[in-house]
Short mmCIF file of C-alpha atoms and ligand atoms in Angstrom, two decimals:
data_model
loop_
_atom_site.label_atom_id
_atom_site.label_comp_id
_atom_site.label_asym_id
_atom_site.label_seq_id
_atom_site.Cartn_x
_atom_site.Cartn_y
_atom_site.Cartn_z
CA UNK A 285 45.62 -42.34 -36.63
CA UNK A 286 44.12 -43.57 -33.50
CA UNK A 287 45.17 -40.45 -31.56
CA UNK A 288 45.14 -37.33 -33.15
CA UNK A 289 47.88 -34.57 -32.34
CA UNK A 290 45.27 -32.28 -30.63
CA UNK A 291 41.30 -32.22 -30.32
CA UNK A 292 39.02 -28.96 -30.18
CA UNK A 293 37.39 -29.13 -26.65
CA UNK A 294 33.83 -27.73 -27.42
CA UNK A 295 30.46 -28.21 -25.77
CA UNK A 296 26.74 -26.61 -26.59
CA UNK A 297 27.40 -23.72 -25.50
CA UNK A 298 29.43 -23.16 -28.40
CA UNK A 299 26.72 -23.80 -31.00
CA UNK A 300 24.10 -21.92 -29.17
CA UNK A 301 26.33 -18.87 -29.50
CA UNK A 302 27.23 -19.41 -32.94
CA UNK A 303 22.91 -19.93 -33.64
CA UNK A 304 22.19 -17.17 -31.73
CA UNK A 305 24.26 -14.62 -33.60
CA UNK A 306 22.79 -16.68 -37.06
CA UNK A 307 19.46 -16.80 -35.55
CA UNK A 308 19.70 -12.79 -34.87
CA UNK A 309 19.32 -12.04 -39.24
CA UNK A 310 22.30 -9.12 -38.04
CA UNK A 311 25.42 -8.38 -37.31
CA UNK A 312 27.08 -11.70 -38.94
CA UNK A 313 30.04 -9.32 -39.88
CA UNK A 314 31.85 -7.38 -37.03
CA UNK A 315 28.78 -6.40 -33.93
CA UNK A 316 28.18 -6.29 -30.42
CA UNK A 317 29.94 -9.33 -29.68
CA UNK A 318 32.98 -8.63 -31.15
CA UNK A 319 33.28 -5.80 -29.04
CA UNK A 320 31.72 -8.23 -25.60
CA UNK A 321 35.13 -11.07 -26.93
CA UNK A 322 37.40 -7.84 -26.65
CA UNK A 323 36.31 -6.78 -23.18
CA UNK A 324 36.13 -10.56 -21.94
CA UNK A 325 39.61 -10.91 -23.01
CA UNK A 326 41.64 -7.37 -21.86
CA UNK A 327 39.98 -8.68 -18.55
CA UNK A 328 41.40 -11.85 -18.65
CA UNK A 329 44.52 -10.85 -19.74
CA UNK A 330 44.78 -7.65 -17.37
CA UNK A 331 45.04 -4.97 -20.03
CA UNK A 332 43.25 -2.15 -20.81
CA UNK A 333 42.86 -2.94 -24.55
CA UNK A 334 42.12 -5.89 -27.10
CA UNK A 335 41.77 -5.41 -30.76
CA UNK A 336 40.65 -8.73 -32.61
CA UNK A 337 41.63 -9.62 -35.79
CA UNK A 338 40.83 -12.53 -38.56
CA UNK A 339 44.03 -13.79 -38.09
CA UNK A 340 46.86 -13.88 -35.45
CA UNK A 341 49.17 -13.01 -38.82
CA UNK A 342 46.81 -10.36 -39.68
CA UNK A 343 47.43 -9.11 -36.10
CA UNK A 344 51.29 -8.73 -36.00
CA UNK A 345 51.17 -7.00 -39.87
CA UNK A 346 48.51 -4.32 -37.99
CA UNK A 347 50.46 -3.93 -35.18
CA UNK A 348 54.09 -3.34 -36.53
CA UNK A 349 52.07 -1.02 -38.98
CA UNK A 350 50.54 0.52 -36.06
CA UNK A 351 54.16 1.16 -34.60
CA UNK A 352 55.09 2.54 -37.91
CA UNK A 353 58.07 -0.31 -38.58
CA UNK A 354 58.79 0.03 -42.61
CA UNK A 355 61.92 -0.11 -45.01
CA UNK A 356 64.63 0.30 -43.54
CA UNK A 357 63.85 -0.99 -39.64
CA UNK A 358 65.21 -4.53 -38.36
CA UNK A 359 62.90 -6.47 -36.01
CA UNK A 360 64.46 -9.38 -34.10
CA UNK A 361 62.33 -12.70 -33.71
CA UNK A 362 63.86 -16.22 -33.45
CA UNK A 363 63.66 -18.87 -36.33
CA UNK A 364 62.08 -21.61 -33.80
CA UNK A 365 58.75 -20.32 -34.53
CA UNK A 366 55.84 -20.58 -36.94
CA UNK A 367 56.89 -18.53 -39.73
CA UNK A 368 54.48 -15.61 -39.33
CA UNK A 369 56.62 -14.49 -36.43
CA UNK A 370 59.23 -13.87 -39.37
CA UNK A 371 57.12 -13.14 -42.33
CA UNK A 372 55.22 -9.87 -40.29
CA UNK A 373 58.37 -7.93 -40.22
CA UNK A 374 58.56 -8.53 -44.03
CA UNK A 375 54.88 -7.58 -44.75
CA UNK A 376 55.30 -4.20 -43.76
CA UNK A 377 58.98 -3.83 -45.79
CA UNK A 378 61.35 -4.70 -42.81
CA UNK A 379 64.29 -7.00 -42.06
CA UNK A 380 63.69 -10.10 -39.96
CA UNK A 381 66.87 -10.98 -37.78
CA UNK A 382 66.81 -14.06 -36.37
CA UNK A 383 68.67 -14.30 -32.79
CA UNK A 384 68.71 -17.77 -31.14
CA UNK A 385 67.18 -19.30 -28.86
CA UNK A 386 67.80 -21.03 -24.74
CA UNK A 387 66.78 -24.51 -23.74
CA UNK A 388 64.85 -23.78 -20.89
CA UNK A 389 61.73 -22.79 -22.83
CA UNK A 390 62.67 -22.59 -26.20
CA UNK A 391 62.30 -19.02 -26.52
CA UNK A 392 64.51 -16.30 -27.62
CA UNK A 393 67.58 -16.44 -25.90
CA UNK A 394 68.78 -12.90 -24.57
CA UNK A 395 71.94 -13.11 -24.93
CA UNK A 396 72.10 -13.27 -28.45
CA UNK A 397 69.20 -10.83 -28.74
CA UNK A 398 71.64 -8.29 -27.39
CA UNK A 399 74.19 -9.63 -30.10
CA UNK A 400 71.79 -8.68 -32.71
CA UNK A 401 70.49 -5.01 -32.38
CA UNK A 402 71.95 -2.49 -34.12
CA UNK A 403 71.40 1.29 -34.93
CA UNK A 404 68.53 -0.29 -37.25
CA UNK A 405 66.42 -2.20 -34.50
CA UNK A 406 62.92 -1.32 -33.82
CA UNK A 407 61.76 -3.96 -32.17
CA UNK A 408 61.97 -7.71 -30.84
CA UNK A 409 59.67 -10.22 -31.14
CA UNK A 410 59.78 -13.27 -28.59
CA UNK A 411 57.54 -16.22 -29.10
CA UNK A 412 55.98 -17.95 -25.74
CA UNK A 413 56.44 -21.56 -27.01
CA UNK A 414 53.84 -23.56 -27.02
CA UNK A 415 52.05 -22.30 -23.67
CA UNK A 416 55.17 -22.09 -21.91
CA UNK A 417 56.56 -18.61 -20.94
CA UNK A 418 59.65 -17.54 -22.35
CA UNK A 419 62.39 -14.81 -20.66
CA UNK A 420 60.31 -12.30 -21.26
CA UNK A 421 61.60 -10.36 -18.22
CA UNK A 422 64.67 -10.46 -19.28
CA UNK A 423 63.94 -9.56 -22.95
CA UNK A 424 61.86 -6.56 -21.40
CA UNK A 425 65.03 -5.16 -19.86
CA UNK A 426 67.17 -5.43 -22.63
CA UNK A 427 64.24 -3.40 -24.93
CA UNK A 428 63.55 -0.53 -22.44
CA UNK A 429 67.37 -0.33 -22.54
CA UNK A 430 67.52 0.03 -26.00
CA UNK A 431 64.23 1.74 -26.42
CA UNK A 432 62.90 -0.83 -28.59
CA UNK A 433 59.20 -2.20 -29.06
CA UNK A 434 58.82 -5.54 -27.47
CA UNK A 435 55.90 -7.43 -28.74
CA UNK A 436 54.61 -10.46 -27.25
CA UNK A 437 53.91 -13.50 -29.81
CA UNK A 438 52.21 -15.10 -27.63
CA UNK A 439 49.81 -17.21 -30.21
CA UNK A 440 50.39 -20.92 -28.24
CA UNK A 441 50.16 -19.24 -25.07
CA UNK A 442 46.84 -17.67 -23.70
CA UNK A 443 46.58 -18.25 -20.04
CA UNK A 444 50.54 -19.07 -19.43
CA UNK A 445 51.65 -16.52 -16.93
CA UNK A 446 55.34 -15.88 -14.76
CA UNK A 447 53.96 -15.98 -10.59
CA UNK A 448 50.58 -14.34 -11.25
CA UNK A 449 51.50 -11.75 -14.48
CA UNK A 450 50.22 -13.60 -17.62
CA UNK A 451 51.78 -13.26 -21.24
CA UNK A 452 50.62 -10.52 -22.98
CA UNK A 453 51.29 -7.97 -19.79
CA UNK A 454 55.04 -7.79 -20.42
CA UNK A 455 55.38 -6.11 -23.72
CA UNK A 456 53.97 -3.02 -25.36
CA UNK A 457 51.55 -5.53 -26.95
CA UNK A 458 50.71 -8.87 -27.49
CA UNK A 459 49.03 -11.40 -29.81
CA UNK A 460 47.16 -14.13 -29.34
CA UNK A 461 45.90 -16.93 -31.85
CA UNK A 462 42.39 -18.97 -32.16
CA UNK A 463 43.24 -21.10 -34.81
CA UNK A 464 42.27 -24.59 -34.03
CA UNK A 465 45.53 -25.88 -32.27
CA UNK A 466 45.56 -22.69 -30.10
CA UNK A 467 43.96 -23.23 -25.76
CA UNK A 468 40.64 -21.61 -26.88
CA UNK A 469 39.67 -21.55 -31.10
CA UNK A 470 37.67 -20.10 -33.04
CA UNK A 471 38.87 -21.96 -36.05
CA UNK A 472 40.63 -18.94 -37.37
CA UNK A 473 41.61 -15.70 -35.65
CA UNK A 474 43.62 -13.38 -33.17
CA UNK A 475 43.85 -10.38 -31.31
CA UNK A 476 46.36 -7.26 -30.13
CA UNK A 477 46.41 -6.82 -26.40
CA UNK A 478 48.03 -3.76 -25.35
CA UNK A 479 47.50 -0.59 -22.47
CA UNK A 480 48.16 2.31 -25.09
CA UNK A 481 44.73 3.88 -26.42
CA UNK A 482 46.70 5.28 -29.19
CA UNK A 483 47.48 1.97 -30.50
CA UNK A 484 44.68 0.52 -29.96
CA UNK A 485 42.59 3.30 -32.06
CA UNK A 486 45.13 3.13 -34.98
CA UNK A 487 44.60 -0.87 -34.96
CA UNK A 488 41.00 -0.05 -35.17
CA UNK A 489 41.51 1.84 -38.31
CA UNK A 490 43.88 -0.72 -39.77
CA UNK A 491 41.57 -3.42 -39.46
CA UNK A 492 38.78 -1.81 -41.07
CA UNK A 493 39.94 -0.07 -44.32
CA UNK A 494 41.10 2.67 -42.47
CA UNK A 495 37.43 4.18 -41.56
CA UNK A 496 36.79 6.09 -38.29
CA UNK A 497 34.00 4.16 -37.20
CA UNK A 498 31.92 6.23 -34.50
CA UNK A 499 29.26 3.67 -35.02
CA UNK A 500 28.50 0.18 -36.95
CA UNK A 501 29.33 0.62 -40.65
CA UNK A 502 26.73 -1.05 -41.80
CA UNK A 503 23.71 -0.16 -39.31
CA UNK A 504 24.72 3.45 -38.99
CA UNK A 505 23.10 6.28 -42.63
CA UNK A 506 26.36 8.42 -40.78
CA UNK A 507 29.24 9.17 -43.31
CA UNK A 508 32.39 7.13 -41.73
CA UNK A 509 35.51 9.08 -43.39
CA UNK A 510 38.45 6.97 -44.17
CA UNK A 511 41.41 8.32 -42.95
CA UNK A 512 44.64 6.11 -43.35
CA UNK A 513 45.22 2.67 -45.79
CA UNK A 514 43.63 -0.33 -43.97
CA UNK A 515 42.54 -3.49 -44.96
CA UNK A 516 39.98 -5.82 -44.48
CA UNK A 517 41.34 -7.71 -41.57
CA UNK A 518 37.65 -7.92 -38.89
CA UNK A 519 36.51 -10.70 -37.15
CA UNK A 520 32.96 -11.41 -37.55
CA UNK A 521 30.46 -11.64 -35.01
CA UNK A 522 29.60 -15.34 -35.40
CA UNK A 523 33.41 -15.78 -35.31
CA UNK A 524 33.33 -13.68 -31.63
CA UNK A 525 30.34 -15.71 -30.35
CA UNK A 526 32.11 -18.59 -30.69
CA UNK A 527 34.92 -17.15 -29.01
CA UNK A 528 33.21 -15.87 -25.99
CA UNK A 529 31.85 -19.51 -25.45
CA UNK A 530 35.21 -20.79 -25.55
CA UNK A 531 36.62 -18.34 -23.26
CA UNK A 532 34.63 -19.11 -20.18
CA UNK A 533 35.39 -22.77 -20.62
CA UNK A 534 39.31 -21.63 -20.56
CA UNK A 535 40.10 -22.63 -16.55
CA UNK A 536 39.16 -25.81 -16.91
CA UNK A 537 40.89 -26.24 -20.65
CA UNK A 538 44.07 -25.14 -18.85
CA UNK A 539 43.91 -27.79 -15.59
CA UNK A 540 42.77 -30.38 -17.96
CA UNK A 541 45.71 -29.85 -20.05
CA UNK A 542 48.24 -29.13 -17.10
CA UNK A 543 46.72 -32.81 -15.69
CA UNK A 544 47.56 -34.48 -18.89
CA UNK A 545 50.69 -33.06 -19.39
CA UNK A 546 51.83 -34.02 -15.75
CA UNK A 547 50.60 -37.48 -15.47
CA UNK A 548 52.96 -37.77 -18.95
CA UNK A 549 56.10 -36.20 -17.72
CA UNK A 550 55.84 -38.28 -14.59
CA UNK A 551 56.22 -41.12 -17.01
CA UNK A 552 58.42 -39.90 -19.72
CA UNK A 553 61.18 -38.85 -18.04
CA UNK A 554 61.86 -42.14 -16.53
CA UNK A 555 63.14 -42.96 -20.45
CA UNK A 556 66.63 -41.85 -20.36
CA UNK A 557 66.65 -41.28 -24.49
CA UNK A 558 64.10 -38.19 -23.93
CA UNK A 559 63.94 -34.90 -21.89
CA UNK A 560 60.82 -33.83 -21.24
CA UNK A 561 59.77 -30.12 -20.63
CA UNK A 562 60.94 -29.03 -17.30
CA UNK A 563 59.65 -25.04 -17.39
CA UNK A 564 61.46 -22.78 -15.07
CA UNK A 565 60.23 -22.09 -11.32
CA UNK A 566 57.24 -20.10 -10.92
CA UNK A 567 56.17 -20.66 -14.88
CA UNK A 568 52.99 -21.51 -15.46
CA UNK A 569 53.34 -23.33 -18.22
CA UNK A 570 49.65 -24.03 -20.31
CA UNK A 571 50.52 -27.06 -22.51
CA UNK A 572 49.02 -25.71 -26.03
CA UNK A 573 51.70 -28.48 -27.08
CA UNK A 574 54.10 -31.23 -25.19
CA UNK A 575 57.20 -31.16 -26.57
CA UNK A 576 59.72 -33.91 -26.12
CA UNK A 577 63.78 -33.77 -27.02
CA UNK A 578 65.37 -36.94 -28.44
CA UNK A 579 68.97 -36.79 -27.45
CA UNK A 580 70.22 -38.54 -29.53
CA UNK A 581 69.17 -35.90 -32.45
CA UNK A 582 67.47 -36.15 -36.20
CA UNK A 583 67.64 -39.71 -36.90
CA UNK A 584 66.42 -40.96 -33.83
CA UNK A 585 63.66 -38.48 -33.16
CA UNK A 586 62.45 -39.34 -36.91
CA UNK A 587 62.77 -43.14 -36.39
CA UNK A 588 60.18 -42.40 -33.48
CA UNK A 589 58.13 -40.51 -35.10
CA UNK A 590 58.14 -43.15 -37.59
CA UNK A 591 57.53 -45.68 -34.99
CA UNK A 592 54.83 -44.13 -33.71
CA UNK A 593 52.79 -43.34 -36.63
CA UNK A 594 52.92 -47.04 -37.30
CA UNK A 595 51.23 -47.10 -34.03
CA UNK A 596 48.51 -44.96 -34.73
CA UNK A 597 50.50 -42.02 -32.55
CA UNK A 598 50.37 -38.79 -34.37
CA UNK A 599 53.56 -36.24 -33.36
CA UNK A 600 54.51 -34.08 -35.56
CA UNK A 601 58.13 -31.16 -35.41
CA UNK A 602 57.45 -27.85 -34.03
CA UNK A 603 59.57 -26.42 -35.64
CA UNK A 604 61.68 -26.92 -38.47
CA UNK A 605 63.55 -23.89 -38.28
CA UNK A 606 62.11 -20.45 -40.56
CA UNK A 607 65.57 -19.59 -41.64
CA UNK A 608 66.23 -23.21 -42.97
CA UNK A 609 62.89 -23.13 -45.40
CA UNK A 610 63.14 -22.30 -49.43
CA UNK A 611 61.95 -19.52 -49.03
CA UNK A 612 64.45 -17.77 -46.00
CA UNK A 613 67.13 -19.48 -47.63
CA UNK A 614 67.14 -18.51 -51.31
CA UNK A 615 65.73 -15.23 -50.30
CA UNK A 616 68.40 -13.90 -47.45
CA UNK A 617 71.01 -16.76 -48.11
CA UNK A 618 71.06 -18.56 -45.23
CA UNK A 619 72.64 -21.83 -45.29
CA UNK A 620 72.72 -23.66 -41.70
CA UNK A 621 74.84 -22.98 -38.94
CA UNK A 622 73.94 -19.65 -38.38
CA UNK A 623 71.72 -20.27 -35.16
CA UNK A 624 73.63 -23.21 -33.44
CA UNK A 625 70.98 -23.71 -30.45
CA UNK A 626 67.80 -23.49 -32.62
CA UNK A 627 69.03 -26.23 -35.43
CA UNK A 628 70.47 -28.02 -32.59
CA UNK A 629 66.87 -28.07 -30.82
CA UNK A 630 65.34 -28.45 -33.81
CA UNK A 631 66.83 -31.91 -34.47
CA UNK A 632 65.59 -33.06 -31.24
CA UNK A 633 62.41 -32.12 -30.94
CA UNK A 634 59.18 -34.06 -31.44
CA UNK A 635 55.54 -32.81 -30.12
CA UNK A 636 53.39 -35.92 -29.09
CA UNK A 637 49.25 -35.93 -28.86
CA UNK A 638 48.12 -33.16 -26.26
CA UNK A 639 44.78 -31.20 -25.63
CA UNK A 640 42.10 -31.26 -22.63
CA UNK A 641 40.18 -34.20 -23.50
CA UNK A 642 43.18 -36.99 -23.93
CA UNK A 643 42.39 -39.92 -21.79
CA UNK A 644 44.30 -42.30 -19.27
CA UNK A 645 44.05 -44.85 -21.55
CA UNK A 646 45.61 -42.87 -24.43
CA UNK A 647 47.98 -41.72 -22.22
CA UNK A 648 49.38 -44.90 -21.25
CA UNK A 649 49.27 -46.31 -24.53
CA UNK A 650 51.65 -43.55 -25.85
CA UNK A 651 53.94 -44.23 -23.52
CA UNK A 652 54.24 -48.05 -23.32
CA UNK A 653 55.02 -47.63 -27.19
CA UNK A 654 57.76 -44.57 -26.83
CA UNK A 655 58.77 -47.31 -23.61
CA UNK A 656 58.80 -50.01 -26.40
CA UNK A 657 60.48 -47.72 -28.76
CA UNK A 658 63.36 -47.42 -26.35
CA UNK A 659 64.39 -50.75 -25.43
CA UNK A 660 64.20 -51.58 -29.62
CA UNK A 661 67.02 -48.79 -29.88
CA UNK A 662 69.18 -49.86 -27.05
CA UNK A 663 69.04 -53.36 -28.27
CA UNK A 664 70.25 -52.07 -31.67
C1 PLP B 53 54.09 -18.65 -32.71
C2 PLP B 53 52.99 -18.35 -33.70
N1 PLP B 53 52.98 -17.14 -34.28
C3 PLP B 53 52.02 -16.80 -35.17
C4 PLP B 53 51.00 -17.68 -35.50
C5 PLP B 53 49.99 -17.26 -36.52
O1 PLP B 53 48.68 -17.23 -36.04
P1 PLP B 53 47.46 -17.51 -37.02
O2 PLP B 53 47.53 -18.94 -37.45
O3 PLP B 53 46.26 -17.22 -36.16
O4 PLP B 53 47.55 -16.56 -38.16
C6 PLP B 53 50.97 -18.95 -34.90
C7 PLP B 53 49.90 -19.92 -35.11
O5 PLP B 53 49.68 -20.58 -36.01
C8 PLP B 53 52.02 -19.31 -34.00
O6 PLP B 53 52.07 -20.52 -33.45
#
């Protein structure tokens, strides 16, 4: 491929952290800077709390544990969605209930949410799709109605905010993802934002084999007692090094990607076979992907796709919907047509090359091909 789908934006600084933490002979497990990442990113977030994990997954199991959602409890999440969203409820013994989703973002669509809860509902999970914002005001007002947990998936979408309130400030909690497609990386991990202390001490204890740990683990001759079942589930302090470099690089990540994703939409939606995002008013929306819709639906988007590989163009479908895999299907019996909007969307959907450091030039070559790409179909 002669553009890749995304690109890790990374500079020195990100290797001198890493060094210094190897250079240190300590701490290369959880340590001071896990704890320095945490504080960086409550205050960049504008909550009181972070709890970082090894894994954004590994976050949402911890915190529907930490909510005490088991057997018995339904959690609503949509089926557009990387399947964790829809795999966490099932880690701790719940149901997943998929509700479907609105066009303006992508993101769960309220109307249906309030469809789906019953007597069994605990809690909804929305997704912020790929850095832009979904109705999350909205969805709050429907789950203070029904006293249910709303918890922010907000993986794609660190930075995105409604006016000046960023995702991860609307819910009882939020996570975020660094895996490598995600605005800032640290190859793999994740964290739980939230403003309860409670929480954020039983997360603590979840993460860490259940151990009250007053001090280090493995500095401290202290007895730490353990106190509830927790797993294995810290980041490392190499891992938050690397994190904290990334995270003061994030302002210009997010107008570098917000340029990009302008310049293309300026373009793109000249090309009357695609719709290109169009994020409500006052959504600031961070581009962790740029998703296009081919109207025309499956075959078309594929034969672009196609096209475009052939071109060197990598794009790739985010998402095929969860309740439409093997698994979801032979396990809950889903067989299509259940969530109209989603499959619909799904059809149509096709995520083209975006991240900070994509130039002019690569812009305008993507676009004089999906250009060339639509006056080959309306000849056809
Ligand atoms: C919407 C969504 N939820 C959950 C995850 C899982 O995060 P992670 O890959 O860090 O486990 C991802 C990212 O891959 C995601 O995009």
């Amino acid at each position: 491929m002669k553009i890749l789908l995304f690109k890790i934006y990374w500079d020195e600084e990100d290797i001198e952290m890493v060094n210094s933490v190897i250079r240190s002979g300590a701490y290369w497990t959880t340590g001071p800077k896990v704890e320095e990442f945490e504080k960086m990113i409550s205050e960049y977030i504008g909550t009181k709390y972070c709890v970082t994990f090894n894994s954004g997954t590994s976050a949402l199991q911890s915190i529907l544990l930490a909510y005490g959602i088991k057997e018995g409890d339904e959690v609503i999440v949509p089926s557009f969605t990387f399947i964790a969203t829809a795999n966490a409820p099932l880690f701790v013994g719940a149901k997943p209930i998929f509700a479907d989703i609105e066009e303006k973002t992508f993101g769960l669509d309220p109307e249906d949410v309030k469809k789906k809860i019953t007597k069994k509902t605990k809690a909804i999970i929305p997704i912020h799709y790929g850095g832009c914002p979904c109705l999350i005001r909205e969805l709050k007002e429907i789950a203070e109605d029904h006293n249910l947990m709303l918890i922010e998936d907000a993986a794609e979408s660190l930075g995105a905010k409604i006016k000046d309130k960023k995702v991860g400030t609307f819910g009882d909690s939020a996570m975020f993802s660094f895996c490598q497609n995600k605005i800032i990386t640290t190859g793999e991990g994740g964290c739980i934002v939230t403003d309860s202390k409670e929480v954020c001490e039983k997360l603590k204890l979840i993460r860490s084999h259940g151990r009250r740990e007053n001090s280090n683990y493995f500095t401290t001759s202290e007895y730490l007692d353990y106190v509830t079942l927790g797993y294995n589930f810290r980041m490392s302090d190499i891992i938050a090094a690397l994190g904290i470099a990334q995270l003061k690089k994030i302002d210009k990540i997010i107008e570098m990607r917000r340029k990009n994703a302008e310049y293309v939409t300026n373009k793109l939606s000249k090309i009357d076979v695609i719709i290109t995002p169009n994020p409500p008013e006052d959504y600031f929306h961070v581009y962790q992907m740029y998703t296009i819709r081919v109207k025309e639906g499956e075959r078309m988007r594929d034969d672009l796709m196609k096209y475009l590989a052939e071109k060197g163009i990598a794009t790739k479908v985010y998402f095929y919907p969860v309740h439409l895999t093997q698994f979801y299907k032979r396990e809950f019996g889903y067989k299509g047509g259940e969530l109209p909007t989603t499959e619909e969307l799904a059809d149509q959907v096709l995520t083209l090359p975006m991240y900070p450091t994509l130039t002019e030039e690569e812009i305008e070559y993507i676009i004089r091909e999906i250009n060339a790409f639509n006056i080959k179909a309306k000849n056809r």
